[in-house]
Amino acid sequence: MNIKKYNLSAYYKFLVGLSLVGIKSRARTKLTKDMDGALTELSADEKTLAEEVEADVDETGLVTFKRPEDQITFEKAQKELREEEVIFEEKTIDQFKKLKEALLEYDKELSGVDAITYDSILDDLEQ
């Protein structure tokens, strides 16, 4: 399964918030563990990008730029980074099939960002 880095946080939050049981919950948990690692790596990469333009990054991740052109350079590099895809491999046989089934069977009402995220996750699972 390939996921654009800009979708990682939304997918992670959505999947963690689902009420699933049994094998479908386990399939979700295996993916969210991998997503958590990818999010940590993305955060570290963004911090490195900020440091490359000599920006200050505080302990909460807030970036402060010394020059406006540094912010433009950073934002361009950050956009390119977030356009990259992360490849997630199944940890168990049919893990993604089980997760897709869980999403298709999910009967709680979704709206707004959750509905869009739901649709996007299914699109990525189907590729």
PDB file of C-alpha atoms in Angstrom:
ATOM      1  CA  MET A   1       0.000   0.000   0.000  1.00  0.00           C
ATOM      2  CA  ASN A   2       1.388   3.393  -1.001  1.00  0.00           C
ATOM      3  CA  ILE A   3       0.382   6.540   0.884  1.00  0.00           C
ATOM      4  CA  LYS A   4       1.398  10.108   0.132  1.00  0.00           C
ATOM      5  CA  LYS A   5       3.164  11.565   3.147  1.00  0.00           C
ATOM      6  CA  TYR A   6       0.705  14.455   3.276  1.00  0.00           C
ATOM      7  CA  ASN A   7      -2.068  11.911   4.039  1.00  0.00           C
ATOM      8  CA  LEU A   8      -0.263  10.064   6.823  1.00  0.00           C
ATOM      9  CA  SER A   9      -1.493  12.105   9.768  1.00  0.00           C
ATOM     10  CA  ALA A  10      -5.147  12.150   8.661  1.00  0.00           C
ATOM     11  CA  TYR A  11      -5.138   8.422   7.883  1.00  0.00           C
ATOM     12  CA  TYR A  12      -3.481   7.607  11.194  1.00  0.00           C
ATOM     13  CA  LYS A  13      -5.966   9.662  13.238  1.00  0.00           C
ATOM     14  CA  PHE A  14      -8.922   8.243  11.345  1.00  0.00           C
ATOM     15  CA  LEU A  15      -7.848   4.602  11.645  1.00  0.00           C
ATOM     16  CA  VAL A  16      -6.940   4.879  15.325  1.00  0.00           C
ATOM     17  CA  GLY A  17     -10.385   6.326  16.023  1.00  0.00           C
ATOM     18  CA  LEU A  18     -12.317   3.459  14.419  1.00  0.00           C
ATOM     19  CA  SER A  19     -14.137   0.955  16.614  1.00  0.00           C
ATOM     20  CA  LEU A  20     -13.005  -2.404  15.242  1.00  0.00           C
ATOM     21  CA  VAL A  21     -12.729  -5.829  16.847  1.00  0.00           C
ATOM     22  CA  GLY A  22     -10.818  -9.022  16.326  1.00  0.00           C
ATOM     23  CA  ILE A  23      -8.756  -9.699  13.251  1.00  0.00           C
ATOM     24  CA  LYS A  24      -9.826  -6.448  11.571  1.00  0.00           C
ATOM     25  CA  SER A  25      -8.618  -4.466  14.557  1.00  0.00           C
ATOM     26  CA  ARG A  26      -5.312  -6.308  14.428  1.00  0.00           C
ATOM     27  CA  ALA A  27      -4.943  -5.518  10.695  1.00  0.00           C
ATOM     28  CA  ARG A  28      -5.548  -1.847  11.452  1.00  0.00           C
ATOM     29  CA  THR A  29      -3.152  -1.827  14.413  1.00  0.00           C
ATOM     30  CA  LYS A  30      -0.312  -3.315  12.362  1.00  0.00           C
ATOM     31  CA  LEU A  31      -0.730  -0.565   9.753  1.00  0.00           C
ATOM     32  CA  THR A  32      -1.038   2.260  12.295  1.00  0.00           C
ATOM     33  CA  LYS A  33       2.153   1.112  14.017  1.00  0.00           C
ATOM     34  CA  ASP A  34       3.975   1.425  10.704  1.00  0.00           C
ATOM     35  CA  MET A  35       2.302   4.779  10.062  1.00  0.00           C
ATOM     36  CA  ASP A  36       3.459   6.028  13.447  1.00  0.00           C
ATOM     37  CA  GLY A  37       7.037   5.238  12.461  1.00  0.00           C
ATOM     38  CA  ALA A  38       6.595   6.991   9.116  1.00  0.00           C
ATOM     39  CA  LEU A  39       5.159  10.061  10.861  1.00  0.00           C
ATOM     40  CA  THR A  40       8.135  10.178  13.216  1.00  0.00           C
ATOM     41  CA  GLU A  41      10.485   9.974  10.246  1.00  0.00           C
ATOM     42  CA  LEU A  42       8.550  12.699   8.395  1.00  0.00           C
ATOM     43  CA  SER A  43       8.790  14.987  11.408  1.00  0.00           C
ATOM     44  CA  ALA A  44      12.552  14.403  11.639  1.00  0.00           C
ATOM     45  CA  ASP A  45      12.947  15.059   7.911  1.00  0.00           C
ATOM     46  CA  GLU A  46      11.012  18.320   8.176  1.00  0.00           C
ATOM     47  CA  LYS A  47      13.158  19.390  11.110  1.00  0.00           C
ATOM     48  CA  THR A  48      16.268  18.686   9.038  1.00  0.00           C
ATOM     49  CA  LEU A  49      14.860  20.763   6.171  1.00  0.00           C
ATOM     50  CA  ALA A  50      14.265  23.653   8.570  1.00  0.00           C
ATOM     51  CA  GLU A  51      17.774  23.374   9.973  1.00  0.00           C
ATOM     52  CA  GLU A  52      19.234  23.379   6.446  1.00  0.00           C
ATOM     53  CA  VAL A  53      17.876  26.911   5.943  1.00  0.00           C
ATOM     54  CA  GLU A  54      19.156  27.840   9.412  1.00  0.00           C
ATOM     55  CA  ALA A  55      15.661  28.209  10.884  1.00  0.00           C
ATOM     56  CA  ASP A  56      15.048  27.761  14.587  1.00  0.00           C
ATOM     57  CA  VAL A  57      12.931  24.766  15.610  1.00  0.00           C
ATOM     58  CA  ASP A  58      11.617  24.696  19.169  1.00  0.00           C
ATOM     59  CA  GLU A  59      10.757  21.582  21.215  1.00  0.00           C
ATOM     60  CA  THR A  60       7.137  21.650  19.954  1.00  0.00           C
ATOM     61  CA  GLY A  61       8.272  21.705  16.320  1.00  0.00           C
ATOM     62  CA  LEU A  62       7.453  25.364  15.718  1.00  0.00           C
ATOM     63  CA  VAL A  63       9.737  26.736  13.009  1.00  0.00           C
ATOM     64  CA  THR A  64      10.950  30.350  13.094  1.00  0.00           C
ATOM     65  CA  PHE A  65      12.679  31.723  10.022  1.00  0.00           C
ATOM     66  CA  LYS A  66      15.366  34.398  10.094  1.00  0.00           C
ATOM     67  CA  ARG A  67      14.733  35.531   6.505  1.00  0.00           C
ATOM     68  CA  PRO A  68      11.546  35.411   4.371  1.00  0.00           C
ATOM     69  CA  GLU A  69      13.383  33.683   1.527  1.00  0.00           C
ATOM     70  CA  ASP A  70      14.329  30.869   3.929  1.00  0.00           C
ATOM     71  CA  GLN A  71      10.654  30.216   4.586  1.00  0.00           C
ATOM     72  CA  ILE A  72       9.953  30.044   0.847  1.00  0.00           C
ATOM     73  CA  THR A  73      12.839  27.604   0.341  1.00  0.00           C
ATOM     74  CA  PHE A  74      11.676  25.481   3.276  1.00  0.00           C
ATOM     75  CA  GLU A  75       8.049  25.379   2.154  1.00  0.00           C
ATOM     76  CA  LYS A  76       9.052  24.295  -1.359  1.00  0.00           C
ATOM     77  CA  ALA A  77      11.238  21.481   0.031  1.00  0.00           C
ATOM     78  CA  GLN A  78       8.539  20.510   2.544  1.00  0.00           C
ATOM     79  CA  LYS A  79       5.931  20.279  -0.240  1.00  0.00           C
ATOM     80  CA  GLU A  80       8.228  18.022  -2.277  1.00  0.00           C
ATOM     81  CA  LEU A  81       8.844  15.851   0.792  1.00  0.00           C
ATOM     82  CA  ARG A  82       5.137  15.500   1.530  1.00  0.00           C
ATOM     83  CA  GLU A  83       4.426  14.531  -2.083  1.00  0.00           C
ATOM     84  CA  GLU A  84       6.597  11.431  -1.652  1.00  0.00           C
ATOM     85  CA  GLU A  85       4.869   8.108  -1.127  1.00  0.00           C
ATOM     86  CA  VAL A  86       5.539   5.758   1.742  1.00  0.00           C
ATOM     87  CA  ILE A  87       5.271   2.061   0.913  1.00  0.00           C
ATOM     88  CA  PHE A  88       3.616  -0.087   3.555  1.00  0.00           C
ATOM     89  CA  GLU A  89       3.952  -3.855   3.365  1.00  0.00           C
ATOM     90  CA  GLU A  90       1.501  -6.357   4.796  1.00  0.00           C
ATOM     91  CA  LYS A  91       2.656  -7.935   8.047  1.00  0.00           C
ATOM     92  CA  THR A  92       0.203 -10.816   7.738  1.00  0.00           C
ATOM     93  CA  ILE A  93      -1.472 -12.485   4.781  1.00  0.00           C
ATOM     94  CA  ASP A  94      -4.480 -10.470   3.559  1.00  0.00           C
ATOM     95  CA  GLN A  95      -3.921  -7.729   6.148  1.00  0.00           C
ATOM     96  CA  PHE A  96      -4.968  -4.982   3.740  1.00  0.00           C
ATOM     97  CA  LYS A  97      -7.885  -7.050   2.413  1.00  0.00           C
ATOM     98  CA  LYS A  98      -9.176  -7.426   5.980  1.00  0.00           C
ATOM     99  CA  LEU A  99      -8.777  -3.727   6.642  1.00  0.00           C
ATOM    100  CA  LYS A 100     -10.591  -2.881   3.411  1.00  0.00           C
ATOM    101  CA  GLU A 101     -13.430  -5.218   4.417  1.00  0.00           C
ATOM    102  CA  ALA A 102     -13.607  -3.545   7.825  1.00  0.00           C
ATOM    103  CA  LEU A 103     -13.908  -0.134   6.192  1.00  0.00           C
ATOM    104  CA  LEU A 104     -16.524  -1.291   3.692  1.00  0.00           C
ATOM    105  CA  GLU A 105     -18.562  -2.849   6.537  1.00  0.00           C
ATOM    106  CA  TYR A 106     -18.147   0.177   8.818  1.00  0.00           C
ATOM    107  CA  ASP A 107     -21.670   1.361   9.591  1.00  0.00           C
ATOM    108  CA  LYS A 108     -21.121   4.532  11.585  1.00  0.00           C
ATOM    109  CA  GLU A 109     -22.058   7.807   9.937  1.00  0.00           C
ATOM    110  CA  LEU A 110     -19.141   9.780   8.546  1.00  0.00           C
ATOM    111  CA  SER A 111     -19.119  13.373   7.385  1.00  0.00           C
ATOM    112  CA  GLY A 112     -16.691  16.158   6.574  1.00  0.00           C
ATOM    113  CA  VAL A 113     -13.004  15.344   6.898  1.00  0.00           C
ATOM    114  CA  ASP A 114     -13.731  11.819   8.159  1.00  0.00           C
ATOM    115  CA  ALA A 115     -15.788  11.014   5.054  1.00  0.00           C
ATOM    116  CA  ILE A 116     -13.063  12.342   2.759  1.00  0.00           C
ATOM    117  CA  THR A 117     -10.364  10.436   4.664  1.00  0.00           C
ATOM    118  CA  TYR A 118     -12.445   7.243   4.567  1.00  0.00           C
ATOM    119  CA  ASP A 119     -12.781   7.519   0.787  1.00  0.00           C
ATOM    120  CA  SER A 120      -9.080   8.265   0.301  1.00  0.00           C
ATOM    121  CA  ILE A 121      -7.963   5.317   2.439  1.00  0.00           C
ATOM    122  CA  LEU A 122     -10.182   2.988   0.450  1.00  0.00           C
ATOM    123  CA  ASP A 123      -8.782   4.368  -2.801  1.00  0.00           C
ATOM    124  CA  ASP A 124      -5.247   3.687  -1.584  1.00  0.00           C
ATOM    125  CA  LEU A 125      -6.168   0.189  -0.390  1.00  0.00           C
ATOM    126  CA  GLU A 126      -7.683  -0.611  -3.790  1.00  0.00           C
ATOM    127  CA  GLN A 127      -4.552   0.288  -5.750  1.00  0.00           C
TER     128      GLN A 127
END
